[in-house]
PDB file of C-alpha atoms in Angstrom:
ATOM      1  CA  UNK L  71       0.000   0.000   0.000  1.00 93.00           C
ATOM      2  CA  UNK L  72       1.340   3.438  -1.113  1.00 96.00           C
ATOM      3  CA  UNK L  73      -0.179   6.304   0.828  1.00 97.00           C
ATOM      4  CA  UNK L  74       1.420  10.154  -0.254  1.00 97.00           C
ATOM      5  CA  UNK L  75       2.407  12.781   1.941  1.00 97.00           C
ATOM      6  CA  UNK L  76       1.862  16.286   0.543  1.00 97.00           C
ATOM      7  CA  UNK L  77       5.488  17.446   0.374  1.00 96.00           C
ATOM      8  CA  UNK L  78       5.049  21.374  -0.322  1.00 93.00           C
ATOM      9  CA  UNK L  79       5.563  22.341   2.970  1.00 88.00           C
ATOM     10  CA  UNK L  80       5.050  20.640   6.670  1.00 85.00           C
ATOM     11  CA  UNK L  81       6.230  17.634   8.728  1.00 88.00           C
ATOM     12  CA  UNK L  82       6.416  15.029   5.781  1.00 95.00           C
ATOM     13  CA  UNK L  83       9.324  12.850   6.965  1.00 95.00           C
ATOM     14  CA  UNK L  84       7.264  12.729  10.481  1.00 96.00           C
ATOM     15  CA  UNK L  85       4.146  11.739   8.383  1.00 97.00           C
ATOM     16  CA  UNK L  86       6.132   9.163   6.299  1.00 97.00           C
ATOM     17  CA  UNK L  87       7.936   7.925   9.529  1.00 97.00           C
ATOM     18  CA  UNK L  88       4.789   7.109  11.196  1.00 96.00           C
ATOM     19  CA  UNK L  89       2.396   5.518   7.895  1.00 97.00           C
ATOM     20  CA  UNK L  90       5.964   3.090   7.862  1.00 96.00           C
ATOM     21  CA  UNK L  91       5.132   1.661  11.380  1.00 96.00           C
ATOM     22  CA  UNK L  92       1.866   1.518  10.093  1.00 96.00           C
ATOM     23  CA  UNK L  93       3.650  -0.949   7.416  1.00 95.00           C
ATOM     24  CA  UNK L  94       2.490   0.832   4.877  1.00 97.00           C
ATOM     25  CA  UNK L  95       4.777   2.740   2.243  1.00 97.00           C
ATOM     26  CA  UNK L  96       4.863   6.479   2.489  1.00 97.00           C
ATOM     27  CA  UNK L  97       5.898   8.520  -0.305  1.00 97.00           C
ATOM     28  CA  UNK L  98       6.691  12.001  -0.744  1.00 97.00           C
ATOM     29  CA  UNK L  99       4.426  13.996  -3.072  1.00 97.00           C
ATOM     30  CA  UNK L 100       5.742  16.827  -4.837  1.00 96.00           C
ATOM     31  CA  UNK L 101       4.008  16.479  -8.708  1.00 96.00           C
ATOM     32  CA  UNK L 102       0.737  15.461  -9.375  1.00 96.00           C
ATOM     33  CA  UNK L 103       1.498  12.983 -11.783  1.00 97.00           C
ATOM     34  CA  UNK L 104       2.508  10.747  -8.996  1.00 97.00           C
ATOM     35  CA  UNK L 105      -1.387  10.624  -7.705  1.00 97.00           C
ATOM     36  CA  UNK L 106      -2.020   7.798 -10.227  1.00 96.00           C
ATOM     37  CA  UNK L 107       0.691   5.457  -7.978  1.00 96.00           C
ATOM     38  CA  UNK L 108      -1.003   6.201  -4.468  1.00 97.00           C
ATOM     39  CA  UNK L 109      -3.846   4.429  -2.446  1.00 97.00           C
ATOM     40  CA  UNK L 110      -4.074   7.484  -0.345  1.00 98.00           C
ATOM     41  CA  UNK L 111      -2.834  10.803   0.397  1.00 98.00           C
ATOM     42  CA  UNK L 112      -2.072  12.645   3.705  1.00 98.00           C
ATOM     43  CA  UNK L 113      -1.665  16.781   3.271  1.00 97.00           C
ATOM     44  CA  UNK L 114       0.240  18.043   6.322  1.00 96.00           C
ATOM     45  CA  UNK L 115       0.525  21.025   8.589  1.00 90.00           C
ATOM     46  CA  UNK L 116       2.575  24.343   7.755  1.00 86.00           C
ATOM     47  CA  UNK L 117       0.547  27.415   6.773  1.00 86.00           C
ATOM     48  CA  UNK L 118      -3.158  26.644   4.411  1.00 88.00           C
ATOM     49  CA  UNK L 119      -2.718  29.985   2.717  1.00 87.00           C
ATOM     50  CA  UNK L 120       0.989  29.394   1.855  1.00 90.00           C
ATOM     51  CA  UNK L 121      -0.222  25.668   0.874  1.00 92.00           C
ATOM     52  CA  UNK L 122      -2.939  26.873  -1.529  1.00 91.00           C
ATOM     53  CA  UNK L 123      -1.079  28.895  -3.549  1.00 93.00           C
ATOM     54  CA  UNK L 124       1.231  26.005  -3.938  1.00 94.00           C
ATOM     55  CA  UNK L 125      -1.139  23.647  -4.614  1.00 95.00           C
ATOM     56  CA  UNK L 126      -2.633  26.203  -7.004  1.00 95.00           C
ATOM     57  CA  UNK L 127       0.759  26.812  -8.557  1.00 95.00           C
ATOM     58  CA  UNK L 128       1.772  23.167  -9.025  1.00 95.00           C
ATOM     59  CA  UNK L 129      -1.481  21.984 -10.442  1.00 96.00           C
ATOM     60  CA  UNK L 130      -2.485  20.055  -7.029  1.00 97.00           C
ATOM     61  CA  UNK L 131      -5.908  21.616  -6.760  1.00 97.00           C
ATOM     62  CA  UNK L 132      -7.816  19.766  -9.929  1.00 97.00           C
ATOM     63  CA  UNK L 133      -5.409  16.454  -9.213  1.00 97.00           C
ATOM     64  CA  UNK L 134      -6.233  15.934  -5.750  1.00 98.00           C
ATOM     65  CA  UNK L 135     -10.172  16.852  -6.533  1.00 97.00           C
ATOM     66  CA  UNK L 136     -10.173  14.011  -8.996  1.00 97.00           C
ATOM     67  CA  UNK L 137      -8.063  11.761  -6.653  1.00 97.00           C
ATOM     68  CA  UNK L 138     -10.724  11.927  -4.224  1.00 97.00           C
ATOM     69  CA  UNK L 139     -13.508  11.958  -6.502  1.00 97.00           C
ATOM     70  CA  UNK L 140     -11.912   8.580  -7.108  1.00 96.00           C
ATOM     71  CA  UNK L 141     -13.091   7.755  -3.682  1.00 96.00           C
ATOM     72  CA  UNK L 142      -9.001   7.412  -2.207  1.00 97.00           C
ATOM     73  CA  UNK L 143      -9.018   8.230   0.981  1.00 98.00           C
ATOM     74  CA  UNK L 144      -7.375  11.549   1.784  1.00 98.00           C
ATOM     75  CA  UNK L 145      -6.171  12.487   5.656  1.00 98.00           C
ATOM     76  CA  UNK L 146      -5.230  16.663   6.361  1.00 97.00           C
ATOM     77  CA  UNK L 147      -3.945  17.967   9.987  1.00 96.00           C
ATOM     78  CA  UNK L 148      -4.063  20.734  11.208  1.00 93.00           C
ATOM     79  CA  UNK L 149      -3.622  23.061   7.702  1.00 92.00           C
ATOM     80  CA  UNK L 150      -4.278  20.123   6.097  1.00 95.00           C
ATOM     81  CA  UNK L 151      -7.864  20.186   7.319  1.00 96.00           C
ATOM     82  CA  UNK L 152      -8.304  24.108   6.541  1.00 95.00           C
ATOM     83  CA  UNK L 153      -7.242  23.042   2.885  1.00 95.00           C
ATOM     84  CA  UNK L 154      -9.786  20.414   2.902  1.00 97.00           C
ATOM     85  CA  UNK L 155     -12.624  22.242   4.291  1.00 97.00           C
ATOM     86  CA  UNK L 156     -15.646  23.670   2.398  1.00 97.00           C
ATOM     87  CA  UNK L 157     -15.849  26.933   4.544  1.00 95.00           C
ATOM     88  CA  UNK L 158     -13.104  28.900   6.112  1.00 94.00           C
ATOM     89  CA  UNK L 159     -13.966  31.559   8.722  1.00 92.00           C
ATOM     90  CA  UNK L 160     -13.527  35.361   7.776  1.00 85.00           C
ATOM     91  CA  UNK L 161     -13.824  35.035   3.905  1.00 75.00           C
ATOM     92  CA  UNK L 162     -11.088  33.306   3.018  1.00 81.00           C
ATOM     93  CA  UNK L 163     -11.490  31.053  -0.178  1.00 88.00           C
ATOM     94  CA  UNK L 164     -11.726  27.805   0.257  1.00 92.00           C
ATOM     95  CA  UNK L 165      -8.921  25.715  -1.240  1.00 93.00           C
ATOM     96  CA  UNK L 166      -9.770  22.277  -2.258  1.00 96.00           C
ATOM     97  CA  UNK L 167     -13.227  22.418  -0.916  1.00 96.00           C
ATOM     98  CA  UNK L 168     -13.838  18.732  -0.486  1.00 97.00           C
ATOM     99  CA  UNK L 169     -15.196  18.213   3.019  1.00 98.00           C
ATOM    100  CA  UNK L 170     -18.307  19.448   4.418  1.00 98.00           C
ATOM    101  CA  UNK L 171     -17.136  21.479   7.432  1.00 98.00           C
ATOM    102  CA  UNK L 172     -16.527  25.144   8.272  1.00 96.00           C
ATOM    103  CA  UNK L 173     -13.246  25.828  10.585  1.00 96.00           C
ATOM    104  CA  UNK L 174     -11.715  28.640  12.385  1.00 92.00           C
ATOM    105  CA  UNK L 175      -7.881  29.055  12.201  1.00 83.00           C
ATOM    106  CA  UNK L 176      -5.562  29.294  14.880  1.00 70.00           C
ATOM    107  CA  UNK L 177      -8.785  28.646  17.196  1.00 69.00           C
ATOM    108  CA  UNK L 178      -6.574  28.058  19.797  1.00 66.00           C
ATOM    109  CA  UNK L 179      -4.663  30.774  19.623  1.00 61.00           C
ATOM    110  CA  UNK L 180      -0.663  31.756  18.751  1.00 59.00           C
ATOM    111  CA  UNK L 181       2.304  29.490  18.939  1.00 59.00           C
ATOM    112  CA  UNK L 182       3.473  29.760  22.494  1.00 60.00           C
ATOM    113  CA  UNK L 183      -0.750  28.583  23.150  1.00 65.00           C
ATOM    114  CA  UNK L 184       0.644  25.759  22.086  1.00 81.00           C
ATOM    115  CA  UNK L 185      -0.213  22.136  23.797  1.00 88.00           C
ATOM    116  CA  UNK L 186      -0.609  18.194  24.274  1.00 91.00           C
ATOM    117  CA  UNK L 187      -3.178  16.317  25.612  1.00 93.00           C
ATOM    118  CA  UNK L 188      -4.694  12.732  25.508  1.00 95.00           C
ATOM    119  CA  UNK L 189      -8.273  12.801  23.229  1.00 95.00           C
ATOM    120  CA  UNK L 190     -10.470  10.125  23.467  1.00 96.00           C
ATOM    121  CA  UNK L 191     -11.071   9.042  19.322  1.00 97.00           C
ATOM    122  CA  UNK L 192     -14.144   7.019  18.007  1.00 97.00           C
ATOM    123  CA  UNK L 193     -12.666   4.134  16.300  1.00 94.00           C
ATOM    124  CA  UNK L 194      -9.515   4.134  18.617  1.00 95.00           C
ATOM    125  CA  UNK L 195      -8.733   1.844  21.194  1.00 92.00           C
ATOM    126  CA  UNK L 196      -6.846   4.207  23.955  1.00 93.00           C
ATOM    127  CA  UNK L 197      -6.377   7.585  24.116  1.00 95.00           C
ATOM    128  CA  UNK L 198      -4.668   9.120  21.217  1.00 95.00           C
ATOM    129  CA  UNK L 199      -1.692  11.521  22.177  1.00 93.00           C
ATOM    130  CA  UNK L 200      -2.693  15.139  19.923  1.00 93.00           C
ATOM    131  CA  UNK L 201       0.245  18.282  19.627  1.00 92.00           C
ATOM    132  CA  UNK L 202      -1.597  21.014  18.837  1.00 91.00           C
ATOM    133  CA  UNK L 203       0.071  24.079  17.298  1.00 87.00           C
ATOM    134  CA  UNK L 204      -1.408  26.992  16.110  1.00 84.00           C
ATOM    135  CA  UNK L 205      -4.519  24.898  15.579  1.00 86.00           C
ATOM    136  CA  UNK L 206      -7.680  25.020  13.717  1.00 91.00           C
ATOM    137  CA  UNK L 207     -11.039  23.881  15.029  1.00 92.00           C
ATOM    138  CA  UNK L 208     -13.908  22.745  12.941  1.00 96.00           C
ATOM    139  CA  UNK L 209     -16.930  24.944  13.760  1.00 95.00           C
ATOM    140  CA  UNK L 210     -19.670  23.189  11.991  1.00 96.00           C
ATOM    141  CA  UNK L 211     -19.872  20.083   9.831  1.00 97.00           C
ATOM    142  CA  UNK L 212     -22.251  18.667   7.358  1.00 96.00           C
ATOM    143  CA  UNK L 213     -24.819  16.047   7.499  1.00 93.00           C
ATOM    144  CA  UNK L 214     -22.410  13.064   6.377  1.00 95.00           C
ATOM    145  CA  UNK L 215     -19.909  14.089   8.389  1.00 98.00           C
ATOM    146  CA  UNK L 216     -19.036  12.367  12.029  1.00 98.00           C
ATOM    147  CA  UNK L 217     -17.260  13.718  14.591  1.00 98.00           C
ATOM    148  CA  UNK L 218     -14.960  11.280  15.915  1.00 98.00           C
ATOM    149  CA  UNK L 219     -13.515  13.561  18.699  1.00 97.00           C
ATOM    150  CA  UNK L 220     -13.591  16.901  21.057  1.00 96.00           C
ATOM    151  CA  UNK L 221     -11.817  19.079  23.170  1.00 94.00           C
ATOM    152  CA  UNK L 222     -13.510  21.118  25.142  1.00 92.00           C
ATOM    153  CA  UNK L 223     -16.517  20.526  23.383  1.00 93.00           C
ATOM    154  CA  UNK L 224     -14.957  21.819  20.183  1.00 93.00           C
ATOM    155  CA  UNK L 225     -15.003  19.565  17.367  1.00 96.00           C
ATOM    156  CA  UNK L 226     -10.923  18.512  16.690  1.00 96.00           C
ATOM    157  CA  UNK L 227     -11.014  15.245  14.471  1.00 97.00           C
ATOM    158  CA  UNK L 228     -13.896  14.056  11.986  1.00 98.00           C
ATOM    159  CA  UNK L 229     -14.896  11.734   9.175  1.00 98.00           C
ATOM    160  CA  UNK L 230     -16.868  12.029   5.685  1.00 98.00           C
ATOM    161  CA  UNK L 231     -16.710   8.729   4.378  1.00 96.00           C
ATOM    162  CA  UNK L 232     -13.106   8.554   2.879  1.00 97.00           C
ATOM    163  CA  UNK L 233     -11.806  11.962   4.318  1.00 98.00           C
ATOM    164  CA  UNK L 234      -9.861  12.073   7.457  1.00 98.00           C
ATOM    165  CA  UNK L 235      -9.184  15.439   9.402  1.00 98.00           C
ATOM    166  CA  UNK L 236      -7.699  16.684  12.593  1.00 97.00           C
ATOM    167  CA  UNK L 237      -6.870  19.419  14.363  1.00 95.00           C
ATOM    168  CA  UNK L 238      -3.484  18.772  15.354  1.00 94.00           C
ATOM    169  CA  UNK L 239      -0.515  16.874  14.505  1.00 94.00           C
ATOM    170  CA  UNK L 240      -0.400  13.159  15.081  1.00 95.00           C
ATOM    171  CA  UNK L 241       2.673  12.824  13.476  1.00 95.00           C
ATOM    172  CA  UNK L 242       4.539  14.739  16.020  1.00 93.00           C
ATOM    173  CA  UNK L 243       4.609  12.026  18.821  1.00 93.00           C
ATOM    174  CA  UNK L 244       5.348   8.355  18.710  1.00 93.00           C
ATOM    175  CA  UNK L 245       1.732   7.191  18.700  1.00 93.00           C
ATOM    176  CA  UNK L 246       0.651   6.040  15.153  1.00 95.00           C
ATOM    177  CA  UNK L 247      -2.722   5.016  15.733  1.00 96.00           C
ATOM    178  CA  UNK L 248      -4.473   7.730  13.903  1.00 97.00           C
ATOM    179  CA  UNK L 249      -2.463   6.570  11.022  1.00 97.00           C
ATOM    180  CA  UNK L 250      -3.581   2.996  11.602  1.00 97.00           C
ATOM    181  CA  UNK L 251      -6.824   4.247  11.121  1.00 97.00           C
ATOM    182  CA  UNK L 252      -6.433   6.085   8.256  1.00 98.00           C
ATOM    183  CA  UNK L 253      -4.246   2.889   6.518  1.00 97.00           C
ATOM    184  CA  UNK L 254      -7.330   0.661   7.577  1.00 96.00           C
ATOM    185  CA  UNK L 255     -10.083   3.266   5.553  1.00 97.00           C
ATOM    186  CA  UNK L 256      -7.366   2.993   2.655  1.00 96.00           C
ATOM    187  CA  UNK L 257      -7.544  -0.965   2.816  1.00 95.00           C
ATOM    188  CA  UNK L 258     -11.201  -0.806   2.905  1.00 92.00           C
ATOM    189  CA  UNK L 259     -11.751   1.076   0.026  1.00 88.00           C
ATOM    190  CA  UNK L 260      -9.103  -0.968  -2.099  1.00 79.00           C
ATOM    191  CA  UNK L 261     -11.471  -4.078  -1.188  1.00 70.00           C
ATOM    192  CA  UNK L 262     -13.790  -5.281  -4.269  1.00 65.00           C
TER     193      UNK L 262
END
């Protein structure tokens, strides 16, 4: 199984580092062309206004629509899920547009708010360890979408069928069970 990491910007050798425990193969994305070799894709943190216009600029926009379109699954954190999201709050355009949620970035604030804590996830055995930085939180989601976890009552991780997002960065610690889950969603949409 080949799953992509977005490689314009972010932790992608963290991301790759922790689909390989998965046993999975993790490849580094940086032309759309190599979309037609992957079972799924992963775009990272870094900055989702910085990432747009790359993705804009390197013709990722109209690949990655048609990747998912394809029904691959496809996993963002943290900018990752502002890129993914239908509605952005304050009027910025949305980027790829393929999830039905509306999020707020930097909800929790500026880098030194910065913080870990253990989230209870749907789908997950034991706590998940979560490094949020700079993070976004999803203010409202659609009618297919589930929420598979909260802090503080605000919405941090969620599902639409075979999109993934979170909040914060499960690539930064040395719990990989977020990407289990995401490796199992690829596996079950790769069965006939």
């Amino acid at each position: 199984m080949r799953v992509g990491v977005l490689a314009l910007q972010g932790a992608v050798a963290e991301h790759i580092r922790s689909l390989e425990k998965t046993g999975a193969e993790g490849v580094a994305v940086k032309h759309a062309e190599q979309l037609a070799e992957l079972d799924g894709l992963i775009i990272p943190g870094g900055e989702s206004t910085t990432i747009g216009k790359l993705m804009r600029k390197y013709g990722f926009i109209e690949a990655i629509r048609d990747f998912s379109g394809q029904g691959k699954p496809v996993f963002g954190t943290c900018a990752g899920l502002i890129v993914m999201a239908k509605e952005i709050e304050g009027g910025e355009e949305a980027h790829l547009g393929l999830m039905d949620i509306k999020v707020s970035r930097n909800a929790f604030g500026r880098q030194r708010e910065s913080f870990e804590t253990d989230l209870d996830v749907k789908g997950l055995e034991v706590p998940l360890r979560a490094v949020f930085i700079r993070a976004p939180l999803i203010t409202a989601v659609g009618e297919g979408v589930e929420v598979l976890s909260t802090y503080k009552d605000e919405i941090v991780t969620a599902r639409q069928g075979h999109l993934l997002v979170s909040s914060f960065h499960p690539e930064l610690t040395d719990d990989f069970s977020l990407h289990t889950y995401f490796v199992e969603m690829i596996k079950q949409t790769k069965q006939p």
